[in-house]
Each structure stands twice: as C-alpha cells, then as structure tokens.
CSV table of C-alpha atoms in Angstrom, one decimal:
chain,number,residue,atom,x,y,z
A,13,UNK,CA,-2.2,31.3,-12.7
A,14,UNK,CA,-1.0,28.7,-15.2
A,15,UNK,CA,0.9,25.8,-14.3
A,16,UNK,CA,2.7,22.2,-15.8
A,17,UNK,CA,4.5,19.5,-15.8
A,18,UNK,CA,8.2,18.8,-16.6
A,19,UNK,CA,8.0,14.9,-18.1
A,20,UNK,CA,11.6,13.3,-18.4
A,21,UNK,CA,11.9,11.1,-21.0
A,22,UNK,CA,15.4,9.4,-20.1
A,23,UNK,CA,15.8,5.9,-18.6
A,24,UNK,CA,16.2,7.3,-15.5
A,25,UNK,CA,13.0,8.5,-15.4
A,26,UNK,CA,11.2,5.2,-16.1
A,27,UNK,CA,13.2,3.6,-13.8
A,28,UNK,CA,11.9,6.1,-11.4
A,29,UNK,CA,8.3,5.4,-12.0
A,30,UNK,CA,8.8,1.4,-12.3
A,31,UNK,CA,9.9,1.9,-8.6
A,32,UNK,CA,7.0,3.8,-8.2
A,33,UNK,CA,4.3,1.2,-9.1
A,34,UNK,CA,5.8,-1.3,-6.8
A,35,UNK,CA,5.6,1.1,-3.0
A,36,UNK,CA,1.7,-0.2,-4.2
A,37,UNK,CA,2.4,-4.1,-5.1
A,38,UNK,CA,1.8,-5.1,-1.8
A,39,UNK,CA,5.5,-6.5,-0.5
A,40,UNK,CA,3.5,-7.8,3.1
A,41,UNK,CA,3.1,-10.8,1.9
A,42,UNK,CA,5.1,-13.3,-1.1
A,43,UNK,CA,3.0,-13.8,-3.2
A,44,UNK,CA,4.6,-17.8,-4.5
A,45,UNK,CA,0.7,-18.5,-6.5
A,46,UNK,CA,0.9,-15.3,-8.9
A,47,UNK,CA,-2.8,-13.8,-6.4
A,48,UNK,CA,-1.1,-10.9,-6.1
A,49,UNK,CA,-3.1,-8.8,-8.7
A,50,UNK,CA,-6.0,-9.8,-7.0
A,51,UNK,CA,-4.8,-8.5,-3.8
A,52,UNK,CA,-3.4,-5.3,-5.2
A,53,UNK,CA,-6.9,-4.4,-6.8
A,54,UNK,CA,-8.6,-4.3,-3.5
A,55,UNK,CA,-5.7,-2.7,-1.2
A,56,UNK,CA,-5.7,0.2,-3.8
A,57,UNK,CA,-9.8,0.2,-4.1
A,58,UNK,CA,-9.5,0.5,-0.8
A,59,UNK,CA,-6.6,2.7,-0.1
A,60,UNK,CA,-5.2,5.0,-2.8
A,61,UNK,CA,-2.0,6.7,-2.1
A,62,UNK,CA,-1.3,4.2,0.3
A,63,UNK,CA,1.7,1.5,0.5
A,64,UNK,CA,2.9,-1.6,3.1
A,65,UNK,CA,6.1,1.4,3.2
A,66,UNK,CA,4.9,4.0,4.9
A,67,UNK,CA,4.5,4.6,7.9
A,68,UNK,CA,2.8,7.6,9.6
A,69,UNK,CA,0.4,10.2,7.9
A,70,UNK,CA,2.0,13.6,8.5
A,71,UNK,CA,5.0,12.9,5.6
A,72,UNK,CA,2.0,14.2,3.7
A,73,UNK,CA,3.1,16.4,4.9
A,74,UNK,CA,6.5,17.2,5.7
A,75,UNK,CA,7.7,15.8,2.6
A,76,UNK,CA,5.5,18.9,0.2
A,77,UNK,CA,7.2,21.4,2.9
A,78,UNK,CA,10.7,20.3,2.6
A,79,UNK,CA,10.6,19.9,-1.1
A,80,UNK,CA,8.7,23.3,-2.2
A,81,UNK,CA,11.5,25.3,1.0
A,82,UNK,CA,14.1,23.9,-1.5
A,83,UNK,CA,12.4,24.3,-4.6
A,84,UNK,CA,11.9,28.0,-3.8
A,85,UNK,CA,15.4,28.8,-4.2
A,86,UNK,CA,15.4,28.2,-7.6
A,87,UNK,CA,18.5,26.2,-7.9
A,88,UNK,CA,19.6,23.8,-10.1
A,89,UNK,CA,18.1,19.3,-9.9
A,90,UNK,CA,21.2,18.4,-8.2
A,91,UNK,CA,22.2,20.6,-5.9
A,92,UNK,CA,18.1,20.8,-4.5
A,93,UNK,CA,18.5,16.8,-4.3
A,94,UNK,CA,20.7,17.4,-1.9
A,95,UNK,CA,19.8,19.6,-0.2
A,96,UNK,CA,16.4,17.9,0.1
A,97,UNK,CA,17.9,15.2,1.3
A,98,UNK,CA,20.3,16.7,3.7
A,99,UNK,CA,16.7,17.9,5.4
A,100,UNK,CA,15.4,15.2,5.0
A,101,UNK,CA,18.2,13.7,7.6
A,102,UNK,CA,17.5,16.9,9.2
A,103,UNK,CA,13.7,16.0,9.9
A,104,UNK,CA,14.9,12.1,10.9
A,105,UNK,CA,16.5,14.0,13.6
A,106,UNK,CA,14.0,16.0,14.7
A,107,UNK,CA,11.9,13.4,15.0
A,108,UNK,CA,13.8,11.5,17.6
A,109,UNK,CA,14.6,14.6,19.5
A,110,UNK,CA,10.7,15.0,19.4
A,111,UNK,CA,10.7,11.9,21.0
A,112,UNK,CA,9.4,9.5,18.4
A,113,UNK,CA,10.2,5.6,18.1
A,114,UNK,CA,7.5,4.6,15.9
A,115,UNK,CA,7.6,5.2,11.9
A,116,UNK,CA,10.6,7.7,12.0
A,117,UNK,CA,11.8,6.5,8.5
A,118,UNK,CA,15.4,6.6,8.9
A,119,UNK,CA,15.9,6.2,13.1
A,120,UNK,CA,18.9,4.4,12.7
A,121,UNK,CA,20.0,4.5,9.1
A,122,UNK,CA,20.0,8.4,9.3
A,123,UNK,CA,22.2,9.8,6.6
A,124,UNK,CA,23.5,6.7,5.1
A,125,UNK,CA,19.5,6.0,5.0
A,126,UNK,CA,19.7,4.8,1.2
A,127,UNK,CA,15.8,5.6,0.7
A,128,UNK,CA,14.7,8.8,1.9
A,129,UNK,CA,10.8,9.0,2.5
A,130,UNK,CA,10.2,11.8,-0.1
A,131,UNK,CA,10.9,8.5,-2.4
A,132,UNK,CA,8.6,6.2,-1.1
A,133,UNK,CA,5.7,9.3,0.1
A,134,UNK,CA,6.3,10.9,-3.7
A,135,UNK,CA,3.3,9.0,-5.6
A,136,UNK,CA,0.9,9.4,-2.6
A,137,UNK,CA,1.4,13.1,-3.4
A,138,UNK,CA,-0.5,13.0,-6.7
A,139,UNK,CA,-2.9,10.3,-5.9
A,140,UNK,CA,-4.1,12.2,-3.1
A,141,UNK,CA,-4.4,15.5,-5.3
A,142,UNK,CA,-1.3,17.0,-2.9
A,143,UNK,CA,1.3,17.3,-5.7
A,144,UNK,CA,-0.5,19.0,-8.9
A,145,UNK,CA,3.1,18.7,-10.9
A,146,UNK,CA,2.9,15.3,-12.2
A,147,UNK,CA,6.8,14.5,-11.9
A,148,UNK,CA,9.4,12.8,-11.0
A,149,UNK,CA,10.9,14.7,-7.3
A,150,UNK,CA,14.1,15.9,-9.8
A,151,UNK,CA,10.9,17.0,-12.9
A,152,UNK,CA,9.8,19.3,-9.9
A,153,UNK,CA,13.2,20.9,-9.2
A,154,UNK,CA,13.7,21.4,-13.0
A,155,UNK,CA,9.9,22.9,-13.8
A,156,UNK,CA,11.1,25.7,-9.9
A,157,UNK,CA,14.0,26.6,-11.7
A,158,UNK,CA,12.4,26.9,-15.7
A,159,UNK,CA,9.2,29.2,-13.8
A,160,UNK,CA,9.4,33.2,-14.6
A,161,UNK,CA,7.2,34.5,-11.4
A,162,UNK,CA,10.1,33.0,-8.9
A,163,UNK,CA,9.8,34.7,-5.1
A,164,UNK,CA,12.7,37.4,-4.7
A,165,UNK,CA,12.9,36.4,-1.3
A,166,UNK,CA,12.8,32.8,-1.0
A,167,UNK,CA,14.1,32.9,2.6
A,168,UNK,CA,10.7,35.2,3.7
A,169,UNK,CA,7.6,33.9,5.8
A,170,UNK,CA,4.5,33.4,5.6
A,171,UNK,CA,1.3,34.5,2.8
A,172,UNK,CA,3.0,35.5,-0.3
A,173,UNK,CA,4.5,31.7,-0.8
A,174,UNK,CA,4.5,31.0,-4.6
A,175,UNK,CA,3.5,27.0,-3.7
A,176,UNK,CA,5.0,26.1,-7.0
A,177,UNK,CA,3.2,22.1,-8.0
A,178,UNK,CA,2.3,21.9,-5.0
A,179,UNK,CA,-1.8,23.4,-3.7
A,180,UNK,CA,-2.3,25.3,-1.0
A,181,UNK,CA,-1.1,23.6,2.5
A,182,UNK,CA,-1.7,24.5,5.6
A,183,UNK,CA,1.8,26.0,7.3
A,184,UNK,CA,4.8,23.8,8.8
A,185,UNK,CA,6.1,24.4,12.2
A,186,UNK,CA,8.4,26.1,13.1
A,187,UNK,CA,10.4,23.9,15.1
A,188,UNK,CA,10.5,21.3,12.3
A,189,UNK,CA,14.1,21.8,12.1
A,190,UNK,CA,14.6,20.9,15.3
A,191,UNK,CA,12.0,19.2,17.2
A,192,UNK,CA,8.6,17.8,15.7
A,193,UNK,CA,6.6,14.9,16.1
A,194,UNK,CA,4.0,12.6,14.2
A,195,UNK,CA,1.1,14.9,16.0
A,196,UNK,CA,-1.7,15.9,13.3
A,197,UNK,CA,-2.6,20.1,14.4
A,198,UNK,CA,-6.1,20.3,14.2
A,199,UNK,CA,-6.0,22.5,10.9
A,200,UNK,CA,-3.7,20.3,9.5
A,201,UNK,CA,-5.8,16.6,10.0
A,202,UNK,CA,-8.8,18.9,8.5
A,203,UNK,CA,-6.6,19.4,5.5
A,204,UNK,CA,-5.0,15.9,4.8
A,205,UNK,CA,-9.6,14.5,5.9
A,206,UNK,CA,-10.4,17.1,2.8
A,207,UNK,CA,-8.1,15.8,0.5
A,208,UNK,CA,-8.7,12.0,0.9
A,209,UNK,CA,-12.2,12.4,1.0
A,210,UNK,CA,-12.1,14.7,-2.4
A,211,UNK,CA,-9.7,12.8,-3.9
A,212,UNK,CA,-11.3,9.8,-3.2
A,213,UNK,CA,-15.0,9.7,-2.2
A,214,UNK,CA,-15.8,6.3,-2.8
A,215,UNK,CA,-13.0,4.9,-1.0
A,216,UNK,CA,-13.1,3.5,2.4
A,217,UNK,CA,-10.2,6.3,3.1
A,218,UNK,CA,-12.0,9.5,1.9
A,219,UNK,CA,-15.3,7.8,3.2
A,220,UNK,CA,-14.0,6.5,6.6
A,221,UNK,CA,-12.2,10.1,6.5
A,222,UNK,CA,-14.9,11.5,6.6
A,223,UNK,CA,-17.5,9.5,8.1
A,224,UNK,CA,-15.1,7.4,11.0
A,225,UNK,CA,-11.4,7.8,11.3
A,226,UNK,CA,-10.8,6.5,14.5
A,227,UNK,CA,-10.8,2.3,15.2
A,228,UNK,CA,-9.3,-0.4,16.2
A,229,UNK,CA,-10.8,-2.9,14.2
A,230,UNK,CA,-8.5,-5.9,12.8
A,231,UNK,CA,-10.2,-6.2,9.7
A,232,UNK,CA,-11.8,-4.5,7.6
A,233,UNK,CA,-14.7,-5.7,7.1
A,234,UNK,CA,-14.6,-6.1,11.3
A,235,UNK,CA,-14.4,-1.8,11.3
A,236,UNK,CA,-17.2,-0.7,14.3
A,237,UNK,CA,-18.9,1.8,11.0
A,238,UNK,CA,-19.5,-1.5,9.0
A,239,UNK,CA,-23.0,-1.2,9.3
A,240,UNK,CA,-23.0,2.2,8.4
A,241,UNK,CA,-20.4,2.0,4.8
A,242,UNK,CA,-22.4,3.2,1.3
A,243,UNK,CA,-23.6,-0.5,0.3
A,244,UNK,CA,-21.1,-0.7,-3.7
A,245,UNK,CA,-18.6,-0.3,-0.2
A,246,UNK,CA,-20.6,-3.3,1.7
A,247,UNK,CA,-20.5,-5.1,-1.0
A,248,UNK,CA,-16.2,-4.5,-2.1
A,249,UNK,CA,-15.5,-5.2,2.0
A,250,UNK,CA,-17.8,-8.8,2.0
A,251,UNK,CA,-15.9,-9.9,-2.0
A,252,UNK,CA,-12.0,-8.4,0.5
A,253,UNK,CA,-13.5,-10.7,3.0
A,254,UNK,CA,-13.9,-13.8,1.6
A,255,UNK,CA,-10.9,-13.5,-0.6
A,256,UNK,CA,-9.2,-12.7,2.3
A,257,UNK,CA,-10.2,-16.0,4.4
A,258,UNK,CA,-9.6,-18.5,0.5
A,259,UNK,CA,-6.6,-16.8,-0.7
A,260,UNK,CA,-4.3,-18.0,1.5
A,261,UNK,CA,-5.5,-21.6,0.8
A,262,UNK,CA,-3.4,-22.3,-2.2
A,263,UNK,CA,0.3,-21.1,-0.3
A,264,UNK,CA,-0.5,-23.8,3.0
A,265,UNK,CA,-1.4,-26.4,0.8
A,266,UNK,CA,2.0,-25.2,-2.3
A,267,UNK,CA,3.4,-25.2,2.3
A,268,UNK,CA,2.8,-28.5,3.1
A,269,UNK,CA,3.6,-30.4,-0.2
A,270,UNK,CA,7.1,-28.9,-0.1
A,271,UNK,CA,7.1,-30.0,3.4
A,272,UNK,CA,6.2,-33.5,2.4
A,273,UNK,CA,9.3,-33.9,0.1
A,274,UNK,CA,12.4,-32.8,1.9
A,275,UNK,CA,10.9,-35.4,4.7
A,276,UNK,CA,10.6,-32.5,6.8
A,277,UNK,CA,8.0,-33.8,9.5
A,278,UNK,CA,7.7,-31.2,11.8
A,279,UNK,CA,6.9,-28.9,8.7
A,280,UNK,CA,4.3,-31.7,7.8
A,281,UNK,CA,2.5,-31.8,10.8
A,282,UNK,CA,2.3,-27.6,11.0
A,283,UNK,CA,1.2,-27.0,7.4
A,284,UNK,CA,-1.3,-29.8,7.2
A,285,UNK,CA,-2.7,-29.1,11.3
A,286,UNK,CA,-2.8,-25.1,9.8
A,287,UNK,CA,-4.6,-26.4,5.6
A,288,UNK,CA,-6.7,-27.5,8.9
A,289,UNK,CA,-7.5,-25.4,10.6
A,290,UNK,CA,-8.0,-23.3,7.3
A,291,UNK,CA,-10.8,-24.9,6.1
A,292,UNK,CA,-12.5,-24.2,9.4
A,293,UNK,CA,-12.2,-21.3,9.1
A,294,UNK,CA,-13.9,-21.3,6.4
A,295,UNK,CA,-17.0,-23.5,7.0
A,296,UNK,CA,-17.3,-21.2,10.5
A,297,UNK,CA,-16.9,-17.5,8.3
A,298,UNK,CA,-19.8,-19.6,5.6
A,299,UNK,CA,-17.7,-18.2,3.6
A,300,UNK,CA,-18.7,-20.5,0.3
A,301,UNK,CA,-22.5,-19.9,1.7
A,302,UNK,CA,-24.3,-17.2,-1.7
A,303,UNK,CA,-20.8,-16.2,-2.7
A,304,UNK,CA,-21.7,-15.3,-6.7
A,305,UNK,CA,-18.1,-15.6,-7.7
A,306,UNK,CA,-19.4,-14.4,-11.5
A,307,UNK,CA,-20.1,-11.0,-10.0
A,308,UNK,CA,-16.7,-10.7,-7.6
A,309,UNK,CA,-15.3,-11.3,-11.4
A,310,UNK,CA,-17.1,-8.3,-13.0
A,311,UNK,CA,-16.5,-6.2,-9.8
A,312,UNK,CA,-12.7,-7.0,-9.4
A,313,UNK,CA,-12.0,-6.6,-13.0
A,314,UNK,CA,-13.8,-3.9,-13.8
A,315,UNK,CA,-11.5,-2.3,-10.9
A,316,UNK,CA,-8.9,-3.8,-12.5
A,317,UNK,CA,-9.0,-4.9,-16.4
A,318,UNK,CA,-5.1,-6.5,-16.3
A,319,UNK,CA,-6.4,-9.8,-13.7
A,320,UNK,CA,-5.7,-12.3,-16.1
A,321,UNK,CA,-7.6,-15.2,-17.1
A,322,UNK,CA,-4.9,-18.0,-15.5
A,323,UNK,CA,-5.6,-16.0,-12.1
A,324,UNK,CA,-9.2,-16.3,-12.7
A,325,UNK,CA,-9.4,-19.6,-13.6
A,326,UNK,CA,-6.2,-21.0,-11.0
A,327,UNK,CA,-8.8,-19.1,-8.0
A,328,UNK,CA,-12.6,-20.4,-9.7
A,329,UNK,CA,-10.7,-23.9,-10.0
A,330,UNK,CA,-9.1,-23.9,-6.7
A,331,UNK,CA,-13.0,-22.4,-4.9
A,332,UNK,CA,-14.3,-25.0,-6.3
A,333,UNK,CA,-11.7,-28.0,-5.0
A,334,UNK,CA,-12.7,-26.3,-1.5
A,335,UNK,CA,-16.3,-25.3,-1.9
A,336,UNK,CA,-15.8,-29.1,-2.0
A,337,UNK,CA,-13.6,-30.4,1.0
A,338,UNK,CA,-10.1,-30.8,-2.1
A,339,UNK,CA,-8.1,-28.6,-0.6
A,340,UNK,CA,-6.3,-31.6,-0.1
A,341,UNK,CA,-7.2,-33.8,-2.4
A,342,UNK,CA,-4.5,-35.1,-5.8
A,343,UNK,CA,-6.8,-33.0,-7.7
A,344,UNK,CA,-6.0,-29.0,-5.1
A,345,UNK,CA,-2.0,-30.8,-5.6
A,346,UNK,CA,-1.9,-30.8,-9.2
A,347,UNK,CA,-3.5,-27.3,-8.7
A,348,UNK,CA,-1.2,-26.0,-7.3
A,349,UNK,CA,1.7,-27.8,-9.2
A,350,UNK,CA,1.0,-26.7,-12.8
A,351,UNK,CA,0.2,-23.2,-11.4
A,352,UNK,CA,3.5,-22.9,-10.1
A,353,UNK,CA,5.1,-24.7,-13.0
A,354,UNK,CA,3.2,-22.1,-15.4
A,355,UNK,CA,4.8,-18.8,-13.2
A,356,UNK,CA,7.8,-19.9,-12.8
A,357,UNK,CA,9.0,-23.0,-15.1
A,358,UNK,CA,12.8,-23.5,-14.5
A,359,UNK,CA,12.5,-21.9,-11.0
A,360,UNK,CA,9.4,-23.9,-10.0
A,361,UNK,CA,10.1,-26.1,-6.4
A,362,UNK,CA,8.0,-29.0,-6.7
A,363,UNK,CA,8.7,-29.5,-10.3
A,364,UNK,CA,12.7,-29.0,-9.7
A,365,UNK,CA,14.3,-30.2,-7.0
A,366,UNK,CA,16.9,-28.3,-7.4
A,367,UNK,CA,14.5,-25.2,-7.1
A,368,UNK,CA,13.8,-25.9,-3.4
A,369,UNK,CA,17.3,-25.0,-1.2
A,370,UNK,CA,15.4,-20.7,-2.4
A,371,UNK,CA,12.4,-22.1,-0.4
A,372,UNK,CA,10.7,-19.6,2.5
A,373,UNK,CA,8.8,-21.8,4.9
A,374,UNK,CA,5.4,-20.3,5.5
A,375,UNK,CA,5.7,-18.4,1.9
A,376,UNK,CA,2.2,-16.6,1.0
A,377,UNK,CA,0.5,-17.6,4.1
A,378,UNK,CA,0.3,-14.9,5.7
A,379,UNK,CA,-2.8,-12.8,6.6
A,380,UNK,CA,-4.3,-10.2,3.9
A,381,UNK,CA,-5.5,-7.7,5.1
A,382,UNK,CA,-5.4,-4.8,2.7
A,383,UNK,CA,-3.2,-2.8,3.6
A,384,UNK,CA,-5.7,-1.6,6.5
A,385,UNK,CA,-2.9,-1.7,8.7
A,386,UNK,CA,-1.1,1.2,7.2
A,387,UNK,CA,-5.2,2.8,6.5
A,388,UNK,CA,-5.8,3.3,10.2
A,389,UNK,CA,-2.6,4.3,11.5
A,390,UNK,CA,-3.1,6.9,9.0
A,391,UNK,CA,-6.6,7.5,9.9
A,392,UNK,CA,-6.4,6.9,12.9
A,393,UNK,CA,-3.9,10.1,13.2
A,394,UNK,CA,-6.8,12.5,11.7
A,395,UNK,CA,-8.9,11.6,15.0
A,396,UNK,CA,-6.5,12.5,16.9
A,397,UNK,CA,-5.6,15.9,15.2
A,398,UNK,CA,-9.4,16.5,14.8
A,399,UNK,CA,-9.1,15.9,18.8
A,400,UNK,CA,-6.0,18.5,19.8
C-alpha cells in the first residue's frame, strides 16, 4: 500500500521541528564553554532516538497506540490533537492506577501538563523506524484524514486495522485506558529490540539490545559485556571515556575563576579541590597514554561534520595543557577566559562583572555520560520483558 508524508510549510511547523531538535541535545550538563556538540555527537552515535527528557521505553508503544486510535476517526487535526491530549491525560491516570511512581510523565501535573509525552517521543518514533510518515503530530492527523482507504469502523478491534503511518505494532492491552504499567510483554520487548537493532545496528543501542540488554554498569565503558563490543564500537567508547574524563576540566577551572573573582573562599576551596581530584583521575585512568587525538577528531567529525574548528582548537589547547600538568596555569586561565568571551561576548562572566549575577555555581561540571543512564533504563526494560 502506498503511503505519503505531509510537509507543513508554516511557521508553526518550523518551530515544532526546532523543538524536536532540542530534545536530542543533552541538557543534563550546562554547556558554559561550548563543548556540547562533541558530547551530543557521542550521545547520538551511541544511543540514537534517546533524549534526556525520556523516562521509560514503553512510551514508544503508548504513543503510537494512542495516536493511531485517534487518527483512525479521521477527525480534523485540531479535534484530533485535543482528543490525543485527553487520552494522554487518561494514560497518566492509568499508570498511577497501575502503581507506577517513577517515570510517569505528568504524574503531578496531569491535565495541566504543558508538554505531553507524545511531543517528547515523537521524533524517536521516526528515528527508530516505528513511524513511517515524516511529519508533525498535526500533519499525521491530516494525513490520516485525507487517506482514501478509510477504515469503515474506527471502533472495531483487531486484525483489520489500518496502521496508517506506523509500522505494524504489537496489540495494545485492553486495560490501557484504565490501569497499566511500564512492564513490557515479551512480544513488545521483542518488537522494540528488533526495531532498535534494525534501525541502528552499528550503534551501542542496537548491539546491546540484541546481545546484552541488562546492565548495572555506571558508565558505558564499564559495561559487563565491554570485552565483546565490536572493534569500531569499542574504539568509539574508549574515545568517549577519554572525553568524559577530560571534558569537565575547563568547567571546573571556570567555576574556580569565578569563585576567586567573587572572593568566596569556601567556593575557591571547593573548586580547587575538585580540580586537583580531576587531575588525579586523569593520571589514575592514564587518559593521555596512547591517545591519538588527531584520530579522535577524524572519528568525531565523520559522525558530525558540524563540530566547529574553534571547538576543536579549544579542546586541543586544553588537552595540551592538561597533559603537561598546566591545567591551572595562567595559560589555562587565559584559554578559558578567551573561550567564554568568544562565545558569549557581553555576557561573559569572567570578563564583565555585571554578567556574574547569572552564575549558577558548579555549572558545567556534571559528569558526561552520553545518555547512558537513559539508555540503560530502556535496555533493562527490554531485558525484563524478554524474561516475562
């Protein structure tokens, strides 16, 4: 059966697509010095279709089930979107009724929730090959309404249902609207495993879904099956490990410098200790031993050609200083100050005192995990479902 996509050309569509792009930018760590493009390149390569705004994997089924059930009525896009919102609110209540506590999007806000789960997971459905129509949610409803092969009875159950812009999905549970959980059935786990693997077979997400979905590892490079990773994946994971340890150093120095400018002795001591501990970790982990940084950039820019030369130059200069123990030197401090000034201009806190009122203490110093925490939860959901 032929299918088509809807291309919305209005401003609302463009705004919606920009919001979608933001979902896949890692907001878990504030990016004060402009290294987020490197972090997100690793995140997207390892775990495509994930977002730091995601909670549980079964939303990748909840959303298409609800969307298609609404779309089969062939209502106007405006009416359909209103009905979808009502059903997503109903889903919140159903999950609470099913005794789910953690991971329920909108558990407290319920009907007043501003951003519904469908908005958070919509792009992922396409990235993971579950949604075929490349369009917004409103465009999806317009597509469904314009189809010539309408379903005569949208309330009929079962086998004859037109799957519209989704691929063939597992059958939803009968109690979905009243009481449900995040637990995957075996059929659902097999379906999601197959989709992740077939859509991104060479990614860590695809490989782990098939070979070793269960894990308690704190970091990807500490995974129980890391010795079995295919060689290209093993090499990329090692590059991410090195960036994880080196990438937070500039932000720690940045916060130390701001603490000094603020004459806050307690914070100066805190960030001085943090910088010493960071340097000790580099030595303990032997981060610079055998690290070909030119090869690092060849790998990263192949994955993402949009990483700016200025970002590469900044990190190269930082790594040179860190490798020689000069991470707290005047040269390192000048490097960090110039980088912030180039990025923020009049908002640069190290240069302009008036800008320091917006300093969030510790900004940018959080660990870089490349969405592993989210992906690990999704993969453990699959592992549990396969045992169901």
